[in-house]
Amino acid sequence: MITPENIHTFIISLPKDKHRREYLGGQLEKLNIPYSVLEAVNGKALSAEELALAYDPKKAVRLFNRELSKGEIGCTLSHVSIYRKMAAENLPHALVLEDDAKILEDDLAATLSKLAQLYPADVPVAVMLIHVKRVDANSRVPLDAKHDVYDAYRGVHTHGYFITRAAAEILAQKLYPAYVVADKWEYFQENFIDVKCLVPYPVGLTEAAQSSSIEAMGVREKKLTDGHNYGYYLRKTLHQLVYLVRSRPFIRIEHKGRSELDPL
């Protein structure tokens, strides 16, 4: 059974987006999945003082060669607030949804329960429940007769994922002050936690995703450096070499298509 005590479901939403919350909440209610709404951080409304405390532009440029937009900062801080809540309230597992998400499967509650059994709260793992283009076929673990779990290969987007308390505790510490976009799963996977994905995926997008208020997707600042960030380029080159030598021979990339219920 899905209850607030074992798997807490969060919807991240700005106050003005009532219709989005109601649509997604209605879907969850039909599936008997209790949820709570967490007010998204509006990055554009942050004051200079708030940005100085919650955002590290130097680290962003040093590690990723660009600053974040205010929308991206707000998105990251929104997800970090959930990670902090999980840690503070000792929540074992969570389903995190942005308000432009759409539930594609009627058995989502049962699927979440199986994920919670597979990944105990003290195992630092996040499972993407959304479309991931590429997976490591060698990592396949059957979840049930319908679903398999794979290691995600450079997955993006944050409109639907399952996360354990251990992973939330790590990300709450590592991602604040903000310096990286909330959907940089490849970076999290390489440095902090395990990142998996579920196939077929049970969470898609509504048409509202084309104008995301949270700005979780698509909005990217141009690189601010003039090509002299030698440390960034050196680290990037070394990382690619290490990956080619250490990891690539053991990975078998497999492409996964979109669900017909998720045309976006």
PDB file of C-alpha atoms in Angstrom:
ATOM      1  CA  MET A   1       0.000   0.000   0.000  1.00  0.00           C
ATOM      2  CA  ILE A   2       1.146   3.541  -0.755  1.00  0.00           C
ATOM      3  CA  THR A   3       0.865   5.711   2.333  1.00  0.00           C
ATOM      4  CA  PRO A   4       2.488   9.003   3.427  1.00  0.00           C
ATOM      5  CA  GLU A   5       4.483   6.942   5.926  1.00  0.00           C
ATOM      6  CA  ASN A   6       6.293   4.704   3.440  1.00  0.00           C
ATOM      7  CA  ILE A   7       6.249   6.492   0.064  1.00  0.00           C
ATOM      8  CA  HIS A   8       5.467  10.180   0.184  1.00  0.00           C
ATOM      9  CA  THR A   9       4.364  11.743  -3.103  1.00  0.00           C
ATOM     10  CA  PHE A  10       5.254  15.372  -3.796  1.00  0.00           C
ATOM     11  CA  ILE A  11       3.949  17.637  -6.545  1.00  0.00           C
ATOM     12  CA  ILE A  12       6.233  20.619  -7.207  1.00  0.00           C
ATOM     13  CA  SER A  13       4.195  23.573  -8.426  1.00  0.00           C
ATOM     14  CA  LEU A  14       4.095  27.358  -8.477  1.00  0.00           C
ATOM     15  CA  PRO A  15       1.061  28.915  -6.744  1.00  0.00           C
ATOM     16  CA  LYS A  16      -0.340  30.305 -10.018  1.00  0.00           C
ATOM     17  CA  ASP A  17      -0.503  26.880 -11.682  1.00  0.00           C
ATOM     18  CA  LYS A  18      -3.629  25.627  -9.927  1.00  0.00           C
ATOM     19  CA  HIS A  19      -5.031  23.885 -13.020  1.00  0.00           C
ATOM     20  CA  ARG A  20      -1.876  21.836 -13.441  1.00  0.00           C
ATOM     21  CA  ARG A  21      -1.910  20.722  -9.802  1.00  0.00           C
ATOM     22  CA  GLU A  22      -5.568  19.809  -9.980  1.00  0.00           C
ATOM     23  CA  TYR A  23      -5.117  17.713 -13.125  1.00  0.00           C
ATOM     24  CA  LEU A  24      -2.164  15.761 -11.742  1.00  0.00           C
ATOM     25  CA  GLY A  25      -3.713  15.519  -8.289  1.00  0.00           C
ATOM     26  CA  GLY A  26      -6.899  14.141  -9.818  1.00  0.00           C
ATOM     27  CA  GLN A  27      -4.904  11.398 -11.520  1.00  0.00           C
ATOM     28  CA  LEU A  28      -3.188  10.460  -8.251  1.00  0.00           C
ATOM     29  CA  GLU A  29      -6.470  10.429  -6.347  1.00  0.00           C
ATOM     30  CA  LYS A  30      -7.985   8.000  -8.856  1.00  0.00           C
ATOM     31  CA  LEU A  31      -4.997   5.716  -8.237  1.00  0.00           C
ATOM     32  CA  ASN A  32      -5.357   6.029  -4.432  1.00  0.00           C
ATOM     33  CA  ILE A  33      -1.956   7.662  -4.108  1.00  0.00           C
ATOM     34  CA  PRO A  34      -1.930  10.342  -1.373  1.00  0.00           C
ATOM     35  CA  TYR A  35       0.181  13.387  -2.134  1.00  0.00           C
ATOM     36  CA  SER A  36       1.210  16.816  -0.913  1.00  0.00           C
ATOM     37  CA  VAL A  37       2.014  19.949  -2.883  1.00  0.00           C
ATOM     38  CA  LEU A  38       5.364  21.640  -2.398  1.00  0.00           C
ATOM     39  CA  GLU A  39       5.517  25.230  -3.566  1.00  0.00           C
ATOM     40  CA  ALA A  40       8.197  25.594  -6.207  1.00  0.00           C
ATOM     41  CA  VAL A  41      10.930  28.172  -5.745  1.00  0.00           C
ATOM     42  CA  ASN A  42      10.412  30.998  -8.220  1.00  0.00           C
ATOM     43  CA  GLY A  43      13.994  31.724  -9.206  1.00  0.00           C
ATOM     44  CA  LYS A  44      13.040  34.971 -10.908  1.00  0.00           C
ATOM     45  CA  ALA A  45      11.624  36.286  -7.628  1.00  0.00           C
ATOM     46  CA  LEU A  46      14.759  35.630  -5.575  1.00  0.00           C
ATOM     47  CA  SER A  47      16.425  38.744  -4.200  1.00  0.00           C
ATOM     48  CA  ALA A  48      20.137  39.439  -4.591  1.00  0.00           C
ATOM     49  CA  GLU A  49      20.624  38.500  -0.948  1.00  0.00           C
ATOM     50  CA  GLU A  50      18.769  35.205  -1.384  1.00  0.00           C
ATOM     51  CA  LEU A  51      20.766  34.372  -4.507  1.00  0.00           C
ATOM     52  CA  ALA A  52      24.019  35.085  -2.700  1.00  0.00           C
ATOM     53  CA  LEU A  53      23.117  32.466  -0.084  1.00  0.00           C
ATOM     54  CA  ALA A  54      21.504  29.842  -2.300  1.00  0.00           C
ATOM     55  CA  TYR A  55      23.573  29.973  -5.511  1.00  0.00           C
ATOM     56  CA  ASP A  56      27.274  29.472  -6.244  1.00  0.00           C
ATOM     57  CA  PRO A  57      28.007  30.915  -9.723  1.00  0.00           C
ATOM     58  CA  LYS A  58      31.771  30.365  -9.439  1.00  0.00           C
ATOM     59  CA  LYS A  59      31.285  26.650  -8.864  1.00  0.00           C
ATOM     60  CA  ALA A  60      28.816  26.484 -11.748  1.00  0.00           C
ATOM     61  CA  VAL A  61      31.327  28.017 -14.148  1.00  0.00           C
ATOM     62  CA  ARG A  62      34.242  25.988 -12.768  1.00  0.00           C
ATOM     63  CA  LEU A  63      32.441  22.641 -13.104  1.00  0.00           C
ATOM     64  CA  PHE A  64      30.125  23.256 -16.076  1.00  0.00           C
ATOM     65  CA  ASN A  65      31.564  26.325 -17.801  1.00  0.00           C
ATOM     66  CA  ARG A  66      28.393  28.376 -17.461  1.00  0.00           C
ATOM     67  CA  GLU A  67      26.106  30.003 -14.938  1.00  0.00           C
ATOM     68  CA  LEU A  68      22.527  28.889 -14.304  1.00  0.00           C
ATOM     69  CA  SER A  69      19.459  30.859 -15.290  1.00  0.00           C
ATOM     70  CA  LYS A  70      17.224  32.013 -12.442  1.00  0.00           C
ATOM     71  CA  GLY A  71      14.642  29.466 -13.565  1.00  0.00           C
ATOM     72  CA  GLU A  72      17.212  26.688 -13.311  1.00  0.00           C
ATOM     73  CA  ILE A  73      18.276  27.901  -9.867  1.00  0.00           C
ATOM     74  CA  GLY A  74      14.660  27.855  -8.705  1.00  0.00           C
ATOM     75  CA  CYS A  75      14.131  24.362 -10.100  1.00  0.00           C
ATOM     76  CA  THR A  76      17.200  22.978  -8.342  1.00  0.00           C
ATOM     77  CA  LEU A  77      16.252  24.635  -5.051  1.00  0.00           C
ATOM     78  CA  SER A  78      12.730  23.204  -5.345  1.00  0.00           C
ATOM     79  CA  HIS A  79      14.047  19.655  -5.578  1.00  0.00           C
ATOM     80  CA  VAL A  80      16.598  20.274  -2.829  1.00  0.00           C
ATOM     81  CA  SER A  81      13.771  21.368  -0.537  1.00  0.00           C
ATOM     82  CA  ILE A  82      12.184  17.928  -0.997  1.00  0.00           C
ATOM     83  CA  TYR A  83      15.486  16.197  -0.243  1.00  0.00           C
ATOM     84  CA  ARG A  84      15.829  18.249   2.934  1.00  0.00           C
ATOM     85  CA  LYS A  85      12.278  17.406   3.983  1.00  0.00           C
ATOM     86  CA  MET A  86      12.904  13.697   3.467  1.00  0.00           C
ATOM     87  CA  ALA A  87      16.036  13.879   5.587  1.00  0.00           C
ATOM     88  CA  ALA A  88      14.461  15.990   8.339  1.00  0.00           C
ATOM     89  CA  GLU A  89      11.281  13.902   8.591  1.00  0.00           C
ATOM     90  CA  ASN A  90      12.959  10.537   8.029  1.00  0.00           C
ATOM     91  CA  LEU A  91      10.799   9.731   4.998  1.00  0.00           C
ATOM     92  CA  PRO A  92      12.024   6.397   3.597  1.00  0.00           C
ATOM     93  CA  HIS A  93      10.972   6.880  -0.040  1.00  0.00           C
ATOM     94  CA  ALA A  94       9.380   9.537  -2.219  1.00  0.00           C
ATOM     95  CA  LEU A  95       7.759   9.950  -5.596  1.00  0.00           C
ATOM     96  CA  VAL A  96       8.669  13.390  -6.944  1.00  0.00           C
ATOM     97  CA  LEU A  97       6.503  14.890  -9.675  1.00  0.00           C
ATOM     98  CA  GLU A  98       6.504  18.273 -11.364  1.00  0.00           C
ATOM     99  CA  ASP A  99       3.091  19.681 -12.154  1.00  0.00           C
ATOM    100  CA  ASP A 100       3.398  19.062 -15.896  1.00  0.00           C
ATOM    101  CA  ALA A 101       3.696  15.297 -15.342  1.00  0.00           C
ATOM    102  CA  LYS A 102       1.102  12.809 -16.578  1.00  0.00           C
ATOM    103  CA  ILE A 103       0.551   9.335 -15.150  1.00  0.00           C
ATOM    104  CA  LEU A 104       0.603   6.721 -17.926  1.00  0.00           C
ATOM    105  CA  GLU A 105      -0.135   3.518 -15.951  1.00  0.00           C
ATOM    106  CA  ASP A 106      -3.007   2.559 -13.668  1.00  0.00           C
ATOM    107  CA  ASP A 107      -0.791   0.277 -11.553  1.00  0.00           C
ATOM    108  CA  LEU A 108       1.668   2.984 -10.484  1.00  0.00           C
ATOM    109  CA  ALA A 109       1.001   2.375  -6.774  1.00  0.00           C
ATOM    110  CA  ALA A 110       1.979  -1.283  -7.056  1.00  0.00           C
ATOM    111  CA  THR A 111       5.058  -0.376  -9.086  1.00  0.00           C
ATOM    112  CA  LEU A 112       6.207   2.088  -6.432  1.00  0.00           C
ATOM    113  CA  SER A 113       5.749  -0.513  -3.714  1.00  0.00           C
ATOM    114  CA  LYS A 114       7.938  -2.952  -5.643  1.00  0.00           C
ATOM    115  CA  LEU A 115      10.621  -0.294  -6.100  1.00  0.00           C
ATOM    116  CA  ALA A 116      10.553   0.394  -2.358  1.00  0.00           C
ATOM    117  CA  GLN A 117      11.091  -3.318  -1.707  1.00  0.00           C
ATOM    118  CA  LEU A 118      13.927  -3.496  -4.237  1.00  0.00           C
ATOM    119  CA  TYR A 119      15.672  -0.374  -2.911  1.00  0.00           C
ATOM    120  CA  PRO A 120      15.528   0.046   0.894  1.00  0.00           C
ATOM    121  CA  ALA A 121      15.632   3.562   2.315  1.00  0.00           C
ATOM    122  CA  ASP A 122      19.319   3.304   3.243  1.00  0.00           C
ATOM    123  CA  VAL A 123      20.385   2.556  -0.355  1.00  0.00           C
ATOM    124  CA  PRO A 124      21.318   5.804  -2.178  1.00  0.00           C
ATOM    125  CA  VAL A 125      19.409   5.451  -5.435  1.00  0.00           C
ATOM    126  CA  ALA A 126      17.018   7.400  -7.639  1.00  0.00           C
ATOM    127  CA  VAL A 127      14.870   5.713 -10.290  1.00  0.00           C
ATOM    128  CA  MET A 128      13.743   7.808 -13.238  1.00  0.00           C
ATOM    129  CA  LEU A 129      10.118   7.017 -14.059  1.00  0.00           C
ATOM    130  CA  ILE A 130      10.186   9.014 -17.288  1.00  0.00           C
ATOM    131  CA  HIS A 131      11.447   8.416 -20.795  1.00  0.00           C
ATOM    132  CA  VAL A 132      15.179   7.721 -20.947  1.00  0.00           C
ATOM    133  CA  LYS A 133      16.547   7.431 -24.459  1.00  0.00           C
ATOM    134  CA  ARG A 134      19.512   5.203 -23.656  1.00  0.00           C
ATOM    135  CA  VAL A 135      20.131   2.546 -21.016  1.00  0.00           C
ATOM    136  CA  ASP A 136      22.863   0.058 -20.186  1.00  0.00           C
ATOM    137  CA  ALA A 137      21.351  -3.223 -21.361  1.00  0.00           C
ATOM    138  CA  ASN A 138      23.854  -5.188 -19.281  1.00  0.00           C
ATOM    139  CA  SER A 139      22.359  -3.776 -16.082  1.00  0.00           C
ATOM    140  CA  ARG A 140      18.803  -5.093 -16.558  1.00  0.00           C
ATOM    141  CA  VAL A 141      17.007  -6.190 -13.383  1.00  0.00           C
ATOM    142  CA  PRO A 142      13.408  -7.473 -13.699  1.00  0.00           C
ATOM    143  CA  LEU A 143      11.010  -5.689 -11.335  1.00  0.00           C
ATOM    144  CA  ASP A 144       7.852  -7.606 -12.275  1.00  0.00           C
ATOM    145  CA  ALA A 145       6.274  -9.212 -15.319  1.00  0.00           C
ATOM    146  CA  LYS A 146       5.890  -5.802 -16.970  1.00  0.00           C
ATOM    147  CA  HIS A 147       8.830  -3.655 -15.848  1.00  0.00           C
ATOM    148  CA  ASP A 148      12.615  -3.823 -15.847  1.00  0.00           C
ATOM    149  CA  VAL A 149      15.101  -1.545 -14.083  1.00  0.00           C
ATOM    150  CA  TYR A 150      18.240  -0.405 -15.904  1.00  0.00           C
ATOM    151  CA  ASP A 151      21.163   1.881 -15.233  1.00  0.00           C
ATOM    152  CA  ALA A 152      20.220   5.147 -16.896  1.00  0.00           C
ATOM    153  CA  TYR A 153      22.648   6.423 -19.495  1.00  0.00           C
ATOM    154  CA  ARG A 154      22.759  10.224 -19.393  1.00  0.00           C
ATOM    155  CA  GLY A 155      19.101  10.680 -18.565  1.00  0.00           C
ATOM    156  CA  VAL A 156      17.594  14.161 -18.282  1.00  0.00           C
ATOM    157  CA  HIS A 157      14.450  15.852 -16.901  1.00  0.00           C
ATOM    158  CA  THR A 158      12.906  15.744 -13.450  1.00  0.00           C
ATOM    159  CA  HIS A 159       9.150  15.556 -13.948  1.00  0.00           C
ATOM    160  CA  GLY A 160       8.903  12.097 -12.377  1.00  0.00           C
ATOM    161  CA  TYR A 161      11.249   9.981 -10.270  1.00  0.00           C
ATOM    162  CA  PHE A 162      11.423   7.699  -7.222  1.00  0.00           C
ATOM    163  CA  ILE A 163      14.118   8.402  -4.621  1.00  0.00           C
ATOM    164  CA  THR A 164      15.312   6.856  -1.356  1.00  0.00           C
ATOM    165  CA  ARG A 165      16.041   8.745   1.841  1.00  0.00           C
ATOM    166  CA  ALA A 166      19.757   7.939   1.608  1.00  0.00           C
ATOM    167  CA  ALA A 167      19.960   9.481  -1.864  1.00  0.00           C
ATOM    168  CA  ALA A 168      17.962  12.509  -0.743  1.00  0.00           C
ATOM    169  CA  GLU A 169      20.280  13.096   2.210  1.00  0.00           C
ATOM    170  CA  ILE A 170      23.316  13.059  -0.073  1.00  0.00           C
ATOM    171  CA  LEU A 171      21.791  15.366  -2.693  1.00  0.00           C
ATOM    172  CA  ALA A 172      20.488  17.778  -0.048  1.00  0.00           C
ATOM    173  CA  GLN A 173      24.065  18.252   1.096  1.00  0.00           C
ATOM    174  CA  LYS A 174      25.815  18.178  -2.269  1.00  0.00           C
ATOM    175  CA  LEU A 175      23.497  20.423  -4.303  1.00  0.00           C
ATOM    176  CA  TYR A 176      23.286  23.417  -1.977  1.00  0.00           C
ATOM    177  CA  PRO A 177      24.147  26.168  -2.684  1.00  0.00           C
ATOM    178  CA  ALA A 178      22.865  25.465  -6.191  1.00  0.00           C
ATOM    179  CA  TYR A 179      25.450  25.190  -8.958  1.00  0.00           C
ATOM    180  CA  VAL A 180      24.043  22.501 -11.268  1.00  0.00           C
ATOM    181  CA  VAL A 181      20.684  21.927 -12.943  1.00  0.00           C
ATOM    182  CA  ALA A 182      18.303  19.591 -11.134  1.00  0.00           C
ATOM    183  CA  ASP A 183      18.264  17.076 -14.005  1.00  0.00           C
ATOM    184  CA  LYS A 184      22.014  16.558 -14.343  1.00  0.00           C
ATOM    185  CA  TRP A 185      21.538  12.873 -13.558  1.00  0.00           C
ATOM    186  CA  GLU A 186      24.758  11.864 -15.272  1.00  0.00           C
ATOM    187  CA  TYR A 187      26.737  14.046 -12.868  1.00  0.00           C
ATOM    188  CA  PHE A 188      24.830  12.723  -9.840  1.00  0.00           C
ATOM    189  CA  GLN A 189      25.394   9.171 -11.052  1.00  0.00           C
ATOM    190  CA  GLU A 190      29.122   9.640 -11.473  1.00  0.00           C
ATOM    191  CA  ASN A 191      29.677  11.400  -8.164  1.00  0.00           C
ATOM    192  CA  PHE A 192      26.945  10.842  -5.581  1.00  0.00           C
ATOM    193  CA  ILE A 193      24.224   8.210  -6.049  1.00  0.00           C
ATOM    194  CA  ASP A 194      23.047   5.368  -8.284  1.00  0.00           C
ATOM    195  CA  VAL A 195      20.626   6.480 -10.989  1.00  0.00           C
ATOM    196  CA  LYS A 196      18.319   3.900 -12.528  1.00  0.00           C
ATOM    197  CA  CYS A 197      15.368   4.062 -14.892  1.00  0.00           C
ATOM    198  CA  LEU A 198      12.190   2.039 -15.237  1.00  0.00           C
ATOM    199  CA  VAL A 199      11.198   0.501 -18.581  1.00  0.00           C
ATOM    200  CA  PRO A 200       8.490   0.899 -19.713  1.00  0.00           C
ATOM    201  CA  TYR A 201       8.177   4.259 -18.013  1.00  0.00           C
ATOM    202  CA  PRO A 202       4.983   5.195 -16.123  1.00  0.00           C
ATOM    203  CA  VAL A 203       5.236   9.013 -16.087  1.00  0.00           C
ATOM    204  CA  GLY A 204       4.955  11.209 -19.159  1.00  0.00           C
ATOM    205  CA  LEU A 205       4.286  14.878 -19.865  1.00  0.00           C
ATOM    206  CA  THR A 206       1.200  16.962 -20.505  1.00  0.00           C
ATOM    207  CA  GLU A 207       1.077  19.657 -23.167  1.00  0.00           C
ATOM    208  CA  ALA A 208       1.766  22.157 -20.374  1.00  0.00           C
ATOM    209  CA  ALA A 209       5.387  20.953 -20.446  1.00  0.00           C
ATOM    210  CA  GLN A 210       5.933  23.036 -23.582  1.00  0.00           C
ATOM    211  CA  SER A 211       5.730  26.144 -21.385  1.00  0.00           C
ATOM    212  CA  SER A 212       7.107  24.896 -18.080  1.00  0.00           C
ATOM    213  CA  SER A 213       6.668  27.465 -15.339  1.00  0.00           C
ATOM    214  CA  ILE A 214       9.393  25.899 -13.236  1.00  0.00           C
ATOM    215  CA  GLU A 215      11.798  26.087 -16.169  1.00  0.00           C
ATOM    216  CA  ALA A 216      13.157  22.638 -15.460  1.00  0.00           C
ATOM    217  CA  MET A 217      13.711  21.914 -19.138  1.00  0.00           C
ATOM    218  CA  GLY A 218      15.089  23.574 -22.205  1.00  0.00           C
ATOM    219  CA  VAL A 219      16.240  26.901 -20.804  1.00  0.00           C
ATOM    220  CA  ARG A 220      20.015  27.016 -20.846  1.00  0.00           C
ATOM    221  CA  GLU A 221      22.265  30.024 -20.409  1.00  0.00           C
ATOM    222  CA  LYS A 222      25.008  30.541 -22.967  1.00  0.00           C
ATOM    223  CA  LYS A 223      28.473  29.743 -21.722  1.00  0.00           C
ATOM    224  CA  LEU A 224      29.935  32.798 -20.069  1.00  0.00           C
ATOM    225  CA  THR A 225      33.587  31.955 -20.446  1.00  0.00           C
ATOM    226  CA  ASP A 226      35.679  33.020 -23.412  1.00  0.00           C
ATOM    227  CA  GLY A 227      37.427  29.692 -23.904  1.00  0.00           C
ATOM    228  CA  HIS A 228      40.109  30.204 -21.242  1.00  0.00           C
ATOM    229  CA  ASN A 229      38.555  28.017 -18.565  1.00  0.00           C
ATOM    230  CA  TYR A 230      41.386  25.551 -18.960  1.00  0.00           C
ATOM    231  CA  GLY A 231      40.546  23.636 -15.793  1.00  0.00           C
ATOM    232  CA  TYR A 232      37.078  22.835 -17.110  1.00  0.00           C
ATOM    233  CA  TYR A 233      38.321  21.607 -20.485  1.00  0.00           C
ATOM    234  CA  LEU A 234      41.133  19.584 -18.891  1.00  0.00           C
ATOM    235  CA  ARG A 235      38.749  17.857 -16.482  1.00  0.00           C
ATOM    236  CA  LYS A 236      36.290  17.170 -19.294  1.00  0.00           C
ATOM    237  CA  THR A 237      38.973  15.615 -21.491  1.00  0.00           C
ATOM    238  CA  LEU A 238      40.382  13.486 -18.683  1.00  0.00           C
ATOM    239  CA  HIS A 239      36.911  12.335 -17.717  1.00  0.00           C
ATOM    240  CA  GLN A 240      36.170  11.229 -21.277  1.00  0.00           C
ATOM    241  CA  LEU A 241      39.448   9.299 -21.429  1.00  0.00           C
ATOM    242  CA  VAL A 242      38.790   7.562 -18.112  1.00  0.00           C
ATOM    243  CA  TYR A 243      35.268   6.672 -19.218  1.00  0.00           C
ATOM    244  CA  LEU A 244      36.486   5.205 -22.504  1.00  0.00           C
ATOM    245  CA  VAL A 245      39.090   3.068 -20.759  1.00  0.00           C
ATOM    246  CA  ARG A 246      37.297   2.076 -17.545  1.00  0.00           C
ATOM    247  CA  SER A 247      33.568   2.038 -18.242  1.00  0.00           C
ATOM    248  CA  ARG A 248      32.675   1.986 -21.922  1.00  0.00           C
ATOM    249  CA  PRO A 249      33.840  -1.608 -22.624  1.00  0.00           C
ATOM    250  CA  PHE A 250      31.364  -2.920 -20.016  1.00  0.00           C
ATOM    251  CA  ILE A 251      28.355  -0.892 -21.140  1.00  0.00           C
ATOM    252  CA  ARG A 252      25.970  -2.041 -23.869  1.00  0.00           C
ATOM    253  CA  ILE A 253      23.900   0.931 -24.947  1.00  0.00           C
ATOM    254  CA  GLU A 254      20.292   0.176 -25.829  1.00  0.00           C
ATOM    255  CA  HIS A 255      17.846   2.773 -27.127  1.00  0.00           C
ATOM    256  CA  LYS A 256      14.322   3.011 -25.749  1.00  0.00           C
ATOM    257  CA  GLY A 257      11.439   4.629 -27.611  1.00  0.00           C
ATOM    258  CA  ARG A 258       8.622   6.776 -26.286  1.00  0.00           C
ATOM    259  CA  SER A 259       5.278   5.478 -25.160  1.00  0.00           C
ATOM    260  CA  GLU A 260       2.388   6.131 -27.556  1.00  0.00           C
ATOM    261  CA  LEU A 261       0.669   7.739 -24.547  1.00  0.00           C
ATOM    262  CA  ASP A 262       3.503  10.256 -24.202  1.00  0.00           C
ATOM    263  CA  PRO A 263       3.930  11.992 -27.575  1.00  0.00           C
ATOM    264  CA  LEU A 264       5.939  14.837 -26.016  1.00  0.00           C
TER     265      LEU A 264
END
